[in-house]
GROMACS .gro file of C-alpha atoms in nm:
model
   67
    1MET     CA    1  -1.677  -3.234  -2.579
    2LYS     CA    2  -1.873  -3.497  -2.786
    3LEU     CA    3  -2.192  -3.413  -2.582
    4LYS     CA    4  -2.160  -3.045  -2.684
    5SER     CA    5  -2.121  -2.943  -2.320
    6TYR     CA    6  -1.878  -2.672  -2.424
    7ASP     CA    7  -1.930  -2.447  -2.125
    8LEU     CA    8  -1.857  -2.732  -1.881
    9ALA     CA    9  -1.549  -2.827  -2.083
   10ILE     CA   10  -1.427  -2.473  -2.089
   11ALA     CA   11  -1.470  -2.451  -1.713
   12ASP     CA   12  -1.258  -2.778  -1.677
   13PHE     CA   13  -0.992  -2.643  -1.908
   14ASN     CA   14  -0.982  -2.317  -1.715
   15ALA     CA   15  -0.925  -2.518  -1.395
   16VAL     CA   16  -0.645  -2.710  -1.561
   17LEU     CA   17  -0.489  -2.384  -1.682
   18THR     CA   18  -0.513  -2.235  -1.335
   19ALA     CA   19  -0.313  -2.521  -1.200
   20ASP     CA   20  -0.079  -2.530  -1.496
   21ASP     CA   21  -0.065  -2.235  -1.733
   22GLN     CA   22   0.188  -2.411  -1.954
   23ASN     CA   23  -0.052  -2.694  -2.052
   24GLN     CA   24  -0.062  -2.663  -2.431
   25GLU     CA   25  -0.318  -2.941  -2.466
   26ALA     CA   26  -0.563  -2.757  -2.244
   27TYR     CA   27  -0.527  -2.442  -2.447
   28ASN     CA   28  -0.570  -2.640  -2.773
   29ASN     CA   29  -0.886  -2.812  -2.646
   30ARG     CA   30  -1.033  -2.499  -2.493
   31GLY     CA   31  -0.978  -2.333  -2.828
   32TRP     CA   32  -1.189  -2.602  -3.004
   33CYS     CA   33  -1.469  -2.552  -2.744
   34LYS     CA   34  -1.460  -2.180  -2.811
   35LYS     CA   35  -1.470  -2.237  -3.181
   36HIS     CA   36  -1.771  -2.464  -3.154
   37LYS     CA   37  -1.948  -2.194  -2.951
   38GLY     CA   38  -1.878  -1.929  -3.223
   39ASP     CA   39  -1.597  -1.750  -3.032
   40ASP     CA   40  -1.353  -1.751  -3.316
   41GLN     CA   41  -1.130  -1.480  -3.163
   42GLY     CA   42  -1.103  -1.663  -2.835
   43ALA     CA   43  -1.028  -1.988  -3.012
   44CYS     CA   44  -0.749  -1.825  -3.205
   45GLU     CA   45  -0.601  -1.673  -2.890
   46ASP     CA   46  -0.598  -2.015  -2.726
   47TRP     CA   47  -0.442  -2.184  -3.033
   48LYS     CA   48  -0.175  -1.910  -3.050
   49GLN     CA   49  -0.085  -1.978  -2.682
   50SER     CA   50  -0.078  -2.352  -2.752
   51LYS     CA   51   0.163  -2.293  -3.038
   52LYS     CA   52   0.372  -2.068  -2.824
   53LEU     CA   53   0.400  -2.352  -2.578
   54GLY     CA   54   0.521  -2.593  -2.838
   55ASN     CA   55   0.214  -2.755  -2.992
   56GLY     CA   56   0.329  -2.848  -3.340
   57GLU     CA   57  -0.028  -2.905  -3.471
   58ALA     CA   58  -0.131  -2.549  -3.371
   59LYS     CA   59   0.031  -2.387  -3.665
   60ILE     CA   60  -0.189  -2.592  -3.898
   61ILE     CA   61  -0.502  -2.530  -3.686
   62LEU     CA   62  -0.433  -2.158  -3.685
   63LYS     CA   63  -0.394  -2.153  -4.069
   64ASN     CA   64  -0.695  -2.371  -4.128
   65ASN     CA   65  -0.920  -2.144  -3.908
   66GLY     CA   66  -0.812  -1.813  -4.049
   67CYS     CA   67  -0.627  -1.699  -3.743
   0.00000   0.00000   0.00000
C-alpha cells in the first residue's frame, strides 16, 4: 500500500476474502485502499464488515471517516 498500488492491493485482499470471508484485517485494509482511491462508500462498507467481525478499531475508523 505504501507504493500506492491500490488496485493490486485490492485484488490481493479480494483473493484473501474469497478464501476467508471472515478475515477482518483484510476488510479493514481493503477499506483503506478504497478510501485512498476516493471510494468512500466502499471503504465504509468494508470497515463496517470489519467491525461486524470483531475489529475493535473499526468503530473509531468509521467515526473518523464519517461513515
